[in-house]
Amino acid sequence: MTRLVPLREAAAPALRTVFVAASCAVVLVPLAFMLGSSFMPAIDIMRMPYRWIPETWMPANYLRALAGNDGTWMFLRNILNSVIVSSSIAVSTVVLSSIVGYGLAKFRFRGRDAVFMAIMGTMMIPFETVMIPLYLIIVKAGMQNSYAGLIVPFLMNAFGVFIMRQYLITFPEEMLDAARIDGCSEPRIFREIVFRNSGPAAATLAVLSFRQQWDNLLWPLLVAQEEKMKTIPAYIVKFAAEKHADEGAMMAVAVIASLPVFVLFFTLSKYFLGGSAVYQAGKE
Amino acid sequence: MIGRSTASGLEWNRAKWGWIFVAPGLAFFSIFSFYPMLNAIWTSFFNKRLLSLKAPKFIGLQNYQRVLGSEEFWNSARATATFTVGVFVPLFILSLLFAVLVTTMRRGRRLVQAALYSPAVLSSVVAALIWLLMLDPRGLANQFVNWVSMTPGIDHRWLSDGRMVQVSTMIVYVWKYLGYFTILFVTGIGKIPDSVNEAATMDGAGPVRRFFSITLPLLRPTTVLVSVMILIQCMKTFSTQYLFTQSGAPLAPVNVITLNIYNTAMRDLNIGRASVMSTVLFLFMLGLTWVQLKVSKKDEAGL
């Protein structure tokens, strides 16, 4: 008995480490599969047993991925579209959310709380519920197959307003008052003092919004029916569904589509993961 | 007298600027959230077709009768419910388990969290695409399962059998979101004061007892948050099902509600009926959020 206790105490952490390490390995398998297969000829990807390291290197997969099965190089254009749409939305979300969040955080006026509640209420409306009326608005405005149509419904969101308001509520009142006494106009106070100092919250919000749009499939599917206005997710679905799609090229498409977000993740992981922390802080 | 009027003038000026700053938000959410929401409800009472020049006709509850009386709708409701339950249970249990394990580790915490989180970095479509190839009859999934169960050469029909397609979509989701919810739980556990755990250890409580008597009850705000987030995410699932069915998987077993709304509107061009399903989905989400608010209010009162 006296011997058993130390043994159990020593074995538990070791077991835990083995279990956790094995689980991490399992979770990473599909990523390794994506990367490895993107350099393999299609026959090798479906070979039994699967070899993790390519035996025949096929960097040409990446060329086929970019050129497409029809050789029109449409993927390049679609990547550009994704970059334009996602970054515009990231910028506009940050700017507009901090303007509105500032108004809600630092000004007293009748009806302010009602405005705040109304904006927060929109978080309960699932996008899937409003997408068809939104689509009809865009059609009526003649904005199908245009960047405007892809961007406008996401110019800002309630979550962004919420983050910016929470962040700006703690902004030192003295700084604002000092600027007012100096005769600074309100727009200028916002631009020069408030916006310049909202870095961390703004960065988190920008990364989250970019990420979300990079992933968006449903809305571009509705609004961008022309090939040249599609974004990456819609391109991927089309590419994968084509009859003679090559598996190696498919994985190369997957790698190319993931690169920007992985780069963001590794350089800005603080803000990436910050999102969940902010979200949780807000719920308290 | 003069002093008061300048003070109220100042106040009025501040209020004016408040409204000016808030105005873009009011305008935006009115046009792109409230109007479409009301429009969806309104349209659900009309016989409205996409791209039709005829004026939509008011037909009362006929759309509701049609939709709620159709086998296809109930199939979608079932598909969504199956998916939600099938994802919720393993995702909740696994992410809580990993969070507990991670927090007791002395070294390598960040590494483990980063590894578990990495699938969440991918787009949903990319995640689904990777699994599409791994679940191919000649793919890794069959090889792995056959290796474990020592049944060489069996095709488990991941993407062709109705039940298996459902399982496949669940696997993709659990895999993708495991790390995300693990991190939420880790943050929640981090907020539990060490002193409580230490006191319990001194009183002789083992790790299992400590988990059920201390961690789990004190973690309640996080468990409620995570539960609602998983449920809402699952009810809105679209990309995986869309990619799988576009690539040849059978539609009926994974025809979740959002996919059905999309097809009803864009393929069948029936906006009225799509709006009925949109409204039903909205009511469900509203119910969920209401439950969450209730529970978190109760927590606050209890503290």
Coordinates of C-alpha atoms in Angstrom, one line a residue:
Chain A
M1 CA 0.0 0.0 0.0
T2 CA 2.7 2.4 0.9
R3 CA 4.4 1.7 -2.3
L4 CA 1.3 2.0 -4.4
V5 CA 0.5 5.6 -3.7
P6 CA 3.7 7.1 -5.1
L7 CA 3.4 4.8 -8.1
R8 CA -0.1 6.0 -8.8
E9 CA 1.0 9.6 -8.3
A10 CA 3.8 9.1 -10.8
A11 CA 1.8 7.2 -13.3
A12 CA -1.2 9.6 -13.6
P13 CA 0.7 12.5 -15.1
A14 CA 2.6 10.2 -17.5
L15 CA -0.7 8.6 -18.6
R16 CA -2.2 12.1 -19.0
T17 CA 0.7 13.3 -21.1
V18 CA 0.5 10.2 -23.3
F19 CA -3.2 10.6 -23.8
V20 CA -3.0 14.4 -24.5
A21 CA -0.1 14.0 -26.9
A22 CA -1.9 11.2 -28.8
S23 CA -5.1 13.3 -29.0
C24 CA -3.1 16.2 -30.4
A25 CA -1.6 13.9 -33.0
V26 CA -5.0 12.7 -34.0
V27 CA -6.3 16.3 -34.3
L28 CA -3.3 17.2 -36.5
V29 CA -3.6 14.2 -38.8
P30 CA -6.0 15.9 -41.3
L31 CA -3.7 18.9 -41.5
A32 CA -0.7 16.7 -42.2
F33 CA -2.9 14.9 -44.8
M34 CA -3.7 18.2 -46.5
L35 CA -0.2 19.4 -46.6
G36 CA 1.4 16.0 -47.7
S37 CA -1.3 15.2 -50.3
S38 CA -1.0 18.7 -51.9
F39 CA 2.4 17.5 -53.2
M40 CA 1.3 14.0 -54.3
P41 CA -0.1 12.7 -57.5
A42 CA -3.7 11.7 -57.2
I43 CA -3.0 7.9 -57.3
D44 CA -0.8 8.2 -54.2
I45 CA -3.4 10.0 -52.2
M46 CA -5.8 7.1 -52.6
R47 CA -3.2 4.4 -52.2
M48 CA -3.4 1.8 -49.5
P49 CA -1.5 2.0 -47.3
Y50 CA -1.3 5.8 -47.4
R51 CA 2.3 7.2 -47.2
W52 CA 2.6 10.5 -45.3
I53 CA 5.7 11.7 -47.1
P54 CA 5.2 12.1 -50.9
E55 CA 7.3 9.6 -52.9
T56 CA 6.8 11.4 -56.1
W57 CA 6.9 15.2 -55.6
M58 CA 4.2 17.0 -57.5
P59 CA 4.5 20.8 -57.0
A60 CA 2.6 21.0 -60.3
N61 CA -0.5 20.4 -58.2
Y62 CA -0.3 24.1 -57.1
L63 CA -0.1 25.2 -60.7
R64 CA -3.2 23.1 -61.5
A65 CA -4.9 24.5 -58.5
L66 CA -4.3 28.1 -59.6
A67 CA -5.1 27.5 -63.2
G68 CA -8.2 25.5 -62.5
N69 CA -9.5 22.5 -64.4
D70 CA -10.5 24.7 -67.3
G71 CA -7.2 26.7 -67.4
T72 CA -8.9 30.1 -66.9
W73 CA -6.8 31.0 -63.7
M74 CA -10.1 32.1 -62.1
F75 CA -8.8 31.0 -58.7
L76 CA -6.3 34.0 -58.7
R77 CA -9.2 36.4 -59.3
N78 CA -11.3 34.7 -56.6
I79 CA -8.4 34.9 -54.1
L80 CA -8.1 38.6 -54.9
N81 CA -11.9 39.0 -54.3
S82 CA -11.6 37.3 -50.9
V83 CA -8.8 39.6 -49.9
I84 CA -10.6 42.7 -51.0
V85 CA -13.9 41.7 -49.4
S86 CA -12.5 40.4 -46.1
S87 CA -10.1 43.3 -45.6
S88 CA -12.7 46.0 -46.5
I89 CA -15.1 44.4 -44.0
A90 CA -12.4 44.2 -41.3
V91 CA -11.6 47.9 -41.8
S92 CA -15.2 49.2 -41.9
T93 CA -16.2 47.0 -39.0
V94 CA -13.5 48.5 -36.8
V95 CA -14.2 52.1 -37.9
L96 CA -18.0 52.0 -37.7
S97 CA -18.1 49.9 -34.6
S98 CA -15.8 52.2 -32.7
I99 CA -17.8 55.3 -33.8
V100 CA -21.0 53.8 -32.6
G101 CA -19.4 52.2 -29.5
Y102 CA -17.9 55.5 -28.6
G103 CA -21.3 57.2 -28.8
L104 CA -22.8 54.6 -26.6
A105 CA -19.9 54.6 -24.1
K106 CA -19.1 58.2 -23.5
F107 CA -22.3 60.3 -24.2
R108 CA -25.4 60.6 -22.1
F109 CA -28.6 61.1 -23.9
R110 CA -32.2 60.0 -23.5
G111 CA -32.8 56.7 -25.3
R112 CA -29.2 55.6 -25.2
D113 CA -29.9 52.4 -23.3
A114 CA -32.8 51.6 -25.7
V115 CA -30.4 52.1 -28.7
F116 CA -27.9 49.8 -27.1
M117 CA -30.4 47.1 -26.3
A118 CA -31.8 47.3 -29.9
I119 CA -28.3 46.9 -31.4
M120 CA -27.5 44.0 -29.0
G121 CA -30.9 42.5 -30.0
T122 CA -29.7 42.0 -33.5
M123 CA -27.3 39.4 -32.3
M124 CA -30.3 37.1 -31.8
I125 CA -31.2 37.4 -35.5
P126 CA -29.5 34.5 -37.3
F127 CA -28.0 35.5 -40.7
E128 CA -29.8 32.6 -42.3
T129 CA -33.1 34.1 -41.4
V130 CA -32.5 37.5 -43.0
M131 CA -30.3 36.4 -45.9
I132 CA -33.2 36.2 -48.5
P133 CA -34.7 39.6 -47.7
L134 CA -31.1 40.9 -47.8
Y135 CA -30.5 39.3 -51.1
L136 CA -33.7 41.0 -52.4
I137 CA -32.4 44.4 -51.2
I138 CA -29.1 43.8 -53.0
V139 CA -30.9 42.8 -56.2
K140 CA -33.1 45.8 -56.0
A141 CA -30.1 48.1 -55.6
G142 CA -28.5 46.4 -58.6
M143 CA -25.5 45.2 -56.6
Q144 CA -25.4 41.5 -57.4
N145 CA -22.0 40.3 -58.6
S146 CA -20.3 43.4 -57.3
Y147 CA -18.0 44.1 -54.4
A148 CA -20.6 46.4 -52.9
G149 CA -23.1 43.6 -52.8
L150 CA -20.6 41.3 -51.1
I151 CA -19.5 43.9 -48.5
V152 CA -22.4 46.2 -47.6
P153 CA -24.5 43.8 -45.4
F154 CA -21.4 43.2 -43.2
L155 CA -20.1 46.8 -42.9
M156 CA -20.5 46.4 -39.1
N157 CA -22.0 44.1 -36.6
A158 CA -23.5 44.2 -33.1
F159 CA -20.7 42.1 -31.6
G160 CA -18.2 44.8 -32.8
V161 CA -20.2 47.6 -31.3
F162 CA -20.3 45.6 -28.1
I163 CA -16.6 45.0 -27.9
M164 CA -15.7 48.7 -28.7
R165 CA -18.3 50.0 -26.2
Q166 CA -16.9 47.8 -23.4
Y167 CA -13.4 48.8 -24.3
L168 CA -14.1 52.6 -24.5
I169 CA -16.2 52.7 -21.3
T170 CA -13.0 52.6 -19.3
F171 CA -11.4 55.3 -21.5
P172 CA -10.2 58.2 -19.1
E173 CA -12.8 60.9 -19.1
E174 CA -10.2 63.6 -18.2
M175 CA -8.4 63.2 -21.5
L176 CA -11.6 63.9 -23.4
D177 CA -12.5 66.9 -21.1
A178 CA -9.0 68.3 -21.5
A179 CA -9.3 68.2 -25.3
R180 CA -12.7 69.8 -25.1
I181 CA -11.4 72.7 -23.0
D182 CA -8.6 73.1 -25.6
G183 CA -11.4 73.7 -28.1
C184 CA -11.1 70.4 -29.9
S185 CA -14.2 69.5 -32.0
E186 CA -16.0 66.2 -31.1
P187 CA -15.1 64.5 -34.4
R188 CA -11.5 65.4 -33.9
I189 CA -11.5 64.1 -30.4
F190 CA -12.7 60.8 -31.6
R191 CA -10.2 60.7 -34.5
E192 CA -7.1 61.9 -32.7
I193 CA -7.6 60.7 -29.2
V194 CA -10.1 57.9 -28.9
F195 CA -9.6 56.0 -32.2
R196 CA -5.8 56.2 -31.9
N197 CA -5.9 54.6 -28.5
S198 CA -8.2 51.7 -29.2
G199 CA -5.5 49.5 -30.6
P200 CA -5.9 46.2 -28.8
A201 CA -9.7 46.0 -29.1
A202 CA -9.6 47.2 -32.7
A203 CA -7.0 44.6 -33.6
T204 CA -9.0 41.8 -32.1
L205 CA -12.1 42.9 -33.9
A206 CA -10.3 43.3 -37.2
V207 CA -8.8 39.8 -37.0
L208 CA -12.2 38.3 -36.1
S209 CA -14.1 40.1 -38.8
F210 CA -11.5 39.2 -41.5
R211 CA -11.5 35.6 -40.4
Q212 CA -15.3 35.4 -40.4
Q213 CA -15.6 36.8 -44.0
W214 CA -12.7 34.6 -45.3
D215 CA -14.9 31.7 -44.2
N216 CA -18.2 33.0 -45.5
L217 CA -19.8 30.7 -48.1
L218 CA -23.5 31.3 -47.9
W219 CA -23.7 35.0 -48.8
P220 CA -21.3 35.0 -51.8
L221 CA -23.2 31.9 -53.0
L222 CA -26.4 34.0 -53.1
V223 CA -24.9 37.3 -54.4
A224 CA -22.0 36.3 -56.6
Q225 CA -23.2 34.0 -59.3
E226 CA -20.6 35.1 -61.9
E227 CA -17.4 33.2 -61.7
K228 CA -15.2 36.3 -61.6
M229 CA -17.0 37.6 -58.5
K230 CA -16.8 34.4 -56.5
T231 CA -14.8 34.2 -53.3
I232 CA -12.5 31.4 -52.2
P233 CA -15.1 29.2 -50.4
A234 CA -17.5 29.2 -53.4
Y235 CA -14.6 28.4 -55.7
I236 CA -13.6 25.4 -53.6
V237 CA -17.1 24.0 -53.7
K238 CA -17.2 24.3 -57.5
F239 CA -13.7 22.9 -57.9
A240 CA -14.3 19.9 -55.7
A241 CA -17.6 19.1 -57.4
E242 CA -16.2 19.1 -60.9
K243 CA -16.0 15.7 -62.6
H244 CA -12.3 15.5 -63.3
A245 CA -11.0 17.3 -60.2
D246 CA -7.6 16.0 -59.3
E247 CA -7.3 15.2 -55.6
G248 CA -3.7 16.6 -55.3
A249 CA -4.9 19.9 -56.8
M250 CA -7.8 19.9 -54.4
M251 CA -5.4 19.8 -51.5
A252 CA -3.3 22.4 -53.0
V253 CA -6.4 24.6 -53.3
A254 CA -7.0 23.9 -49.6
V255 CA -3.5 24.9 -48.6
I256 CA -3.5 28.1 -50.6
A257 CA -6.9 29.0 -49.1
S258 CA -5.6 28.4 -45.6
L259 CA -2.2 30.1 -45.8
P260 CA -3.4 33.7 -45.1
V261 CA -5.4 32.7 -42.0
F262 CA -2.5 30.6 -40.7
V263 CA -0.1 33.5 -41.2
L264 CA -2.6 35.7 -39.3
F265 CA -2.9 33.1 -36.6
F266 CA 0.8 32.7 -36.0
T267 CA 1.6 36.4 -36.1
L268 CA -1.5 37.7 -34.3
S269 CA -2.5 34.7 -32.2
K270 CA -2.9 37.0 -29.2
Y271 CA -5.8 38.8 -30.9
F272 CA -7.1 35.5 -32.5
L273 CA -7.6 33.9 -29.2
G274 CA -8.3 37.2 -27.6
G275 CA -11.7 37.1 -29.2
S276 CA -13.0 34.3 -27.0
A277 CA -11.7 36.0 -23.9
V278 CA -13.4 39.3 -24.8
Y279 CA -16.5 37.4 -25.5
Q280 CA -16.5 35.7 -22.2
A281 CA -15.6 38.9 -20.3
G282 CA -18.6 40.5 -21.9
K283 CA -20.9 37.8 -20.8
E284 CA -20.2 38.3 -17.1
Chain B
M1 CA -30.0 81.4 -14.1
I2 CA -27.3 82.0 -16.7
G3 CA -25.2 79.3 -15.3
R4 CA -28.0 76.8 -15.5
S5 CA -28.9 77.6 -19.0
T6 CA -25.3 77.1 -20.2
A7 CA -25.0 73.9 -18.3
S8 CA -28.1 72.5 -20.0
G9 CA -26.9 73.9 -23.2
L10 CA -23.7 71.9 -22.7
E11 CA -25.7 68.8 -21.9
W12 CA -27.8 69.3 -24.9
N13 CA -24.7 69.7 -27.1
R14 CA -23.3 66.4 -25.7
A15 CA -26.6 64.6 -26.3
K16 CA -26.6 65.9 -29.8
W17 CA -23.1 64.5 -30.4
G18 CA -24.1 61.2 -28.8
W19 CA -26.9 60.8 -31.4
I20 CA -24.6 61.8 -34.2
F21 CA -22.1 59.1 -33.3
V22 CA -24.8 56.5 -32.8
A23 CA -26.7 57.4 -36.0
P24 CA -24.6 55.2 -38.5
G25 CA -25.4 52.2 -36.2
L26 CA -29.1 53.0 -36.1
A27 CA -29.2 53.4 -39.9
F28 CA -27.2 50.3 -40.6
F29 CA -29.0 47.9 -38.3
S30 CA -32.4 49.3 -39.3
I31 CA -31.7 48.5 -43.0
F32 CA -29.7 45.4 -42.7
S33 CA -31.1 43.7 -39.6
F34 CA -34.5 44.9 -38.5
Y35 CA -36.1 45.5 -41.9
P36 CA -35.0 42.1 -43.3
M37 CA -36.2 40.4 -40.1
L38 CA -39.7 41.9 -40.3
N39 CA -39.6 41.4 -44.1
A40 CA -39.0 37.6 -43.6
I41 CA -41.9 37.3 -41.3
W42 CA -44.1 39.4 -43.5
T43 CA -43.2 37.4 -46.7
S44 CA -44.0 34.2 -45.0
F45 CA -47.7 35.1 -45.4
F46 CA -47.4 35.7 -49.1
N47 CA -47.1 33.6 -52.2
K48 CA -43.9 35.1 -53.4
R49 CA -41.6 33.8 -56.1
L50 CA -38.0 34.8 -56.8
L51 CA -37.6 36.7 -60.1
S52 CA -41.3 36.8 -60.7
L53 CA -42.9 40.0 -61.9
K54 CA -46.3 39.2 -60.5
A55 CA -47.2 41.0 -57.3
P56 CA -47.0 38.6 -54.4
K57 CA -50.4 37.4 -53.2
F58 CA -51.4 37.3 -49.5
I59 CA -52.3 33.8 -48.7
G60 CA -52.5 33.9 -44.9
L61 CA -51.2 30.8 -43.2
Q62 CA -51.1 28.6 -46.4
N63 CA -47.3 28.6 -46.5
Y64 CA -47.1 27.5 -42.9
Q65 CA -49.7 24.7 -43.6
R66 CA -47.7 23.6 -46.7
V67 CA -44.3 23.7 -45.0
L68 CA -45.3 22.2 -41.6
G69 CA -47.4 19.5 -43.5
S70 CA -44.5 18.5 -45.7
E71 CA -42.3 15.5 -45.1
E72 CA -39.3 17.4 -46.5
F73 CA -39.5 20.0 -43.7
W74 CA -39.8 17.5 -40.9
N75 CA -36.9 15.6 -42.5
S76 CA -34.8 18.8 -42.3
A77 CA -35.9 19.4 -38.7
R78 CA -34.8 15.8 -38.0
A79 CA -31.5 16.2 -39.8
T80 CA -30.8 19.4 -37.9
A81 CA -31.7 17.9 -34.6
T82 CA -29.7 14.7 -35.2
F83 CA -26.7 16.8 -36.2
T84 CA -27.0 19.1 -33.2
V85 CA -27.3 16.3 -30.7
G86 CA -24.6 14.2 -32.4
V87 CA -22.2 17.2 -32.3
F88 CA -23.2 18.6 -28.9
V89 CA -22.6 15.5 -26.8
P90 CA -19.1 14.6 -27.9
L91 CA -18.0 18.2 -28.4
F92 CA -19.1 19.3 -24.9
I93 CA -17.6 16.2 -23.2
L94 CA -14.3 16.2 -25.1
S95 CA -13.6 19.9 -24.8
L96 CA -14.3 19.9 -21.1
L97 CA -12.1 16.8 -20.7
F98 CA -9.2 18.4 -22.5
A99 CA -9.7 21.7 -20.7
V100 CA -9.4 19.8 -17.3
L101 CA -6.4 17.9 -18.5
V102 CA -4.7 21.0 -19.9
T103 CA -5.1 23.0 -16.8
T104 CA -3.5 20.3 -14.7
M105 CA -0.4 20.2 -16.9
R106 CA 2.7 22.0 -15.8
R107 CA 4.4 22.2 -19.2
G108 CA 3.3 22.4 -22.8
R109 CA -0.1 23.9 -22.1
R110 CA 0.2 26.5 -24.9
L111 CA 1.5 23.9 -27.3
V112 CA -1.5 21.6 -26.6
Q113 CA -4.0 24.4 -26.9
A114 CA -2.5 25.6 -30.2
A115 CA -2.5 22.0 -31.6
L116 CA -6.1 21.5 -30.6
Y117 CA -7.1 24.9 -31.9
S118 CA -5.4 24.7 -35.3
P119 CA -8.4 23.1 -37.2
A120 CA -10.5 26.1 -36.1
V121 CA -8.2 28.3 -38.1
L122 CA -9.2 26.6 -41.3
S123 CA -12.3 27.7 -43.2
S124 CA -15.3 25.4 -42.8
V125 CA -15.2 24.6 -46.5
V126 CA -11.5 23.7 -46.4
A127 CA -12.2 21.5 -43.3
A128 CA -15.0 19.7 -45.2
L129 CA -12.8 19.4 -48.3
I130 CA -10.0 17.6 -46.4
W131 CA -12.4 15.2 -44.9
L132 CA -14.1 14.6 -48.2
L133 CA -10.9 13.1 -49.4
M134 CA -10.1 11.2 -46.2
L135 CA -13.6 9.7 -46.2
D136 CA -13.3 8.5 -49.8
P137 CA -13.8 4.7 -50.2
R138 CA -10.1 4.3 -50.8
G139 CA -9.2 7.0 -48.3
L140 CA -7.6 7.2 -44.9
A141 CA -10.7 6.8 -42.8
N142 CA -11.5 3.3 -44.1
Q143 CA -7.8 2.3 -43.8
F144 CA -7.7 3.5 -40.2
V145 CA -11.0 1.9 -39.1
N146 CA -10.1 -1.4 -40.8
W147 CA -6.7 -1.4 -39.2
V148 CA -8.2 -0.8 -35.7
S149 CA -11.0 -3.4 -36.1
M150 CA -8.8 -5.7 -38.1
T151 CA -11.3 -6.0 -41.0
P152 CA -9.3 -5.4 -44.1
G153 CA -11.0 -4.3 -47.3
I154 CA -14.4 -3.1 -45.9
D155 CA -15.9 0.1 -47.2
H156 CA -17.7 1.9 -44.5
R157 CA -19.5 4.1 -47.0
W158 CA -18.8 7.3 -45.2
L159 CA -20.2 9.5 -47.9
S160 CA -22.8 7.3 -49.5
D161 CA -24.7 5.6 -46.7
G162 CA -27.4 7.9 -45.1
R163 CA -26.5 7.3 -41.5
M164 CA -22.8 7.4 -42.2
V165 CA -23.0 10.8 -44.0
Q166 CA -24.6 12.2 -40.9
V167 CA -21.8 10.7 -38.8
S168 CA -19.2 12.2 -41.2
T169 CA -20.6 15.7 -40.9
M170 CA -20.5 15.4 -37.2
I171 CA -16.9 14.3 -37.2
V172 CA -15.9 17.3 -39.3
Y173 CA -17.6 19.6 -36.8
V174 CA -16.3 18.1 -33.6
W175 CA -12.8 18.0 -35.1
K176 CA -13.0 21.6 -36.2
Y177 CA -14.4 23.2 -33.0
L178 CA -12.8 21.0 -30.3
G179 CA -9.9 23.4 -29.6
Y180 CA -12.1 26.5 -29.7
F181 CA -14.4 25.2 -26.9
T182 CA -11.4 23.7 -25.0
I183 CA -10.0 27.2 -24.8
L184 CA -13.3 28.7 -23.6
F185 CA -13.4 26.0 -20.8
V186 CA -9.7 26.6 -19.9
T187 CA -10.5 30.3 -19.5
G188 CA -13.5 29.5 -17.3
I189 CA -11.5 27.0 -15.1
G190 CA -8.8 29.6 -14.8
K191 CA -11.2 31.9 -13.0
I192 CA -11.9 29.4 -10.2
P193 CA -9.8 30.5 -7.3
D194 CA -7.0 28.0 -6.4
S195 CA -7.8 28.3 -2.7
V196 CA -11.1 26.5 -3.1
N197 CA -9.4 23.5 -4.8
E198 CA -6.6 23.5 -2.2
A199 CA -9.0 23.5 0.7
A200 CA -10.9 20.6 -0.8
T201 CA -7.6 18.7 -1.3
M202 CA -6.7 19.3 2.3
D203 CA -10.1 17.9 3.3
G204 CA -9.1 14.8 1.4
A205 CA -11.1 15.1 -1.8
G206 CA -9.7 13.3 -4.8
P207 CA -9.4 14.7 -8.3
V208 CA -12.7 13.1 -9.5
R209 CA -14.6 14.3 -6.4
R210 CA -13.0 17.8 -6.8
F211 CA -14.2 17.9 -10.5
F212 CA -17.8 17.1 -9.7
S213 CA -18.1 19.0 -6.4
I214 CA -16.1 22.1 -7.2
T215 CA -15.0 22.6 -10.8
L216 CA -18.3 21.7 -12.5
P217 CA -20.6 23.8 -10.2
L218 CA -18.3 26.8 -10.2
L219 CA -17.9 26.5 -14.0
R220 CA -21.6 26.9 -14.6
P221 CA -21.5 30.3 -16.3
T222 CA -19.0 28.9 -18.8
T223 CA -20.9 25.6 -19.3
V224 CA -24.1 27.6 -20.1
L225 CA -22.2 29.9 -22.5
V226 CA -20.5 27.0 -24.3
S227 CA -23.7 24.9 -24.5
V228 CA -25.7 27.7 -26.1
M229 CA -22.8 28.6 -28.5
I230 CA -22.6 25.0 -29.6
L231 CA -26.3 24.6 -30.1
I232 CA -26.6 27.9 -32.1
Q233 CA -23.6 27.0 -34.2
C234 CA -25.0 23.6 -35.0
M235 CA -28.4 24.8 -35.9
K236 CA -26.8 27.2 -38.4
T237 CA -24.5 24.6 -40.0
F238 CA -24.3 24.8 -43.8
S239 CA -20.9 24.6 -45.4
T240 CA -20.0 21.0 -44.6
Q241 CA -23.4 19.7 -45.7
Y242 CA -23.4 21.9 -48.8
L243 CA -19.9 20.7 -49.9
F244 CA -20.6 17.0 -49.3
T245 CA -23.9 17.1 -51.1
Q246 CA -22.5 19.1 -54.0
S247 CA -19.8 16.4 -54.3
G248 CA -22.3 13.6 -54.6
A249 CA -23.4 12.6 -51.0
P250 CA -27.1 11.9 -50.6
L251 CA -29.1 15.1 -49.8
A252 CA -31.9 13.8 -47.6
P253 CA -30.0 12.7 -44.5
V254 CA -28.0 15.9 -44.2
N255 CA -30.6 18.3 -45.6
V256 CA -30.3 20.6 -42.6
I257 CA -32.7 23.6 -42.2
T258 CA -30.3 26.2 -43.6
L259 CA -29.5 24.1 -46.7
N260 CA -33.3 23.6 -47.2
I261 CA -33.9 27.4 -46.9
Y262 CA -31.2 28.0 -49.5
N263 CA -32.5 25.4 -51.9
T264 CA -36.1 26.4 -51.5
A265 CA -35.3 30.0 -52.3
M266 CA -32.5 29.7 -54.9
R267 CA -33.4 26.4 -56.6
D268 CA -37.2 26.3 -56.2
L269 CA -37.4 30.1 -56.2
N270 CA -40.2 29.9 -53.5
I271 CA -39.4 32.8 -51.3
G272 CA -42.7 32.5 -49.3
R273 CA -41.9 29.0 -48.1
A274 CA -38.3 29.8 -47.5
S275 CA -39.4 32.6 -45.3
V276 CA -41.6 30.3 -43.2
M277 CA -38.5 28.2 -42.5
S278 CA -36.5 31.3 -41.7
T279 CA -39.1 32.4 -39.2
V280 CA -39.2 29.0 -37.5
L281 CA -35.4 29.0 -37.3
F282 CA -35.5 32.5 -35.8
L283 CA -38.0 31.5 -33.2
F284 CA -35.8 28.5 -32.2
M285 CA -32.8 30.7 -31.7
L286 CA -34.8 33.3 -29.8
G287 CA -35.9 30.5 -27.5
L288 CA -32.3 29.4 -26.9
T289 CA -31.1 32.9 -26.2
W290 CA -34.0 33.4 -23.8
V291 CA -33.0 30.2 -21.9
Q292 CA -29.4 31.4 -21.7
L293 CA -30.5 34.8 -20.3
K294 CA -32.8 33.1 -17.8
V295 CA -30.0 30.8 -16.6
S296 CA -27.3 33.5 -16.4
K297 CA -29.8 35.8 -14.5
K298 CA -30.4 33.0 -12.0
D299 CA -26.6 32.5 -11.6
E300 CA -26.2 36.2 -10.8
A301 CA -29.0 36.0 -8.3
G302 CA -27.4 33.0 -6.7
L303 CA -24.0 34.6 -6.2

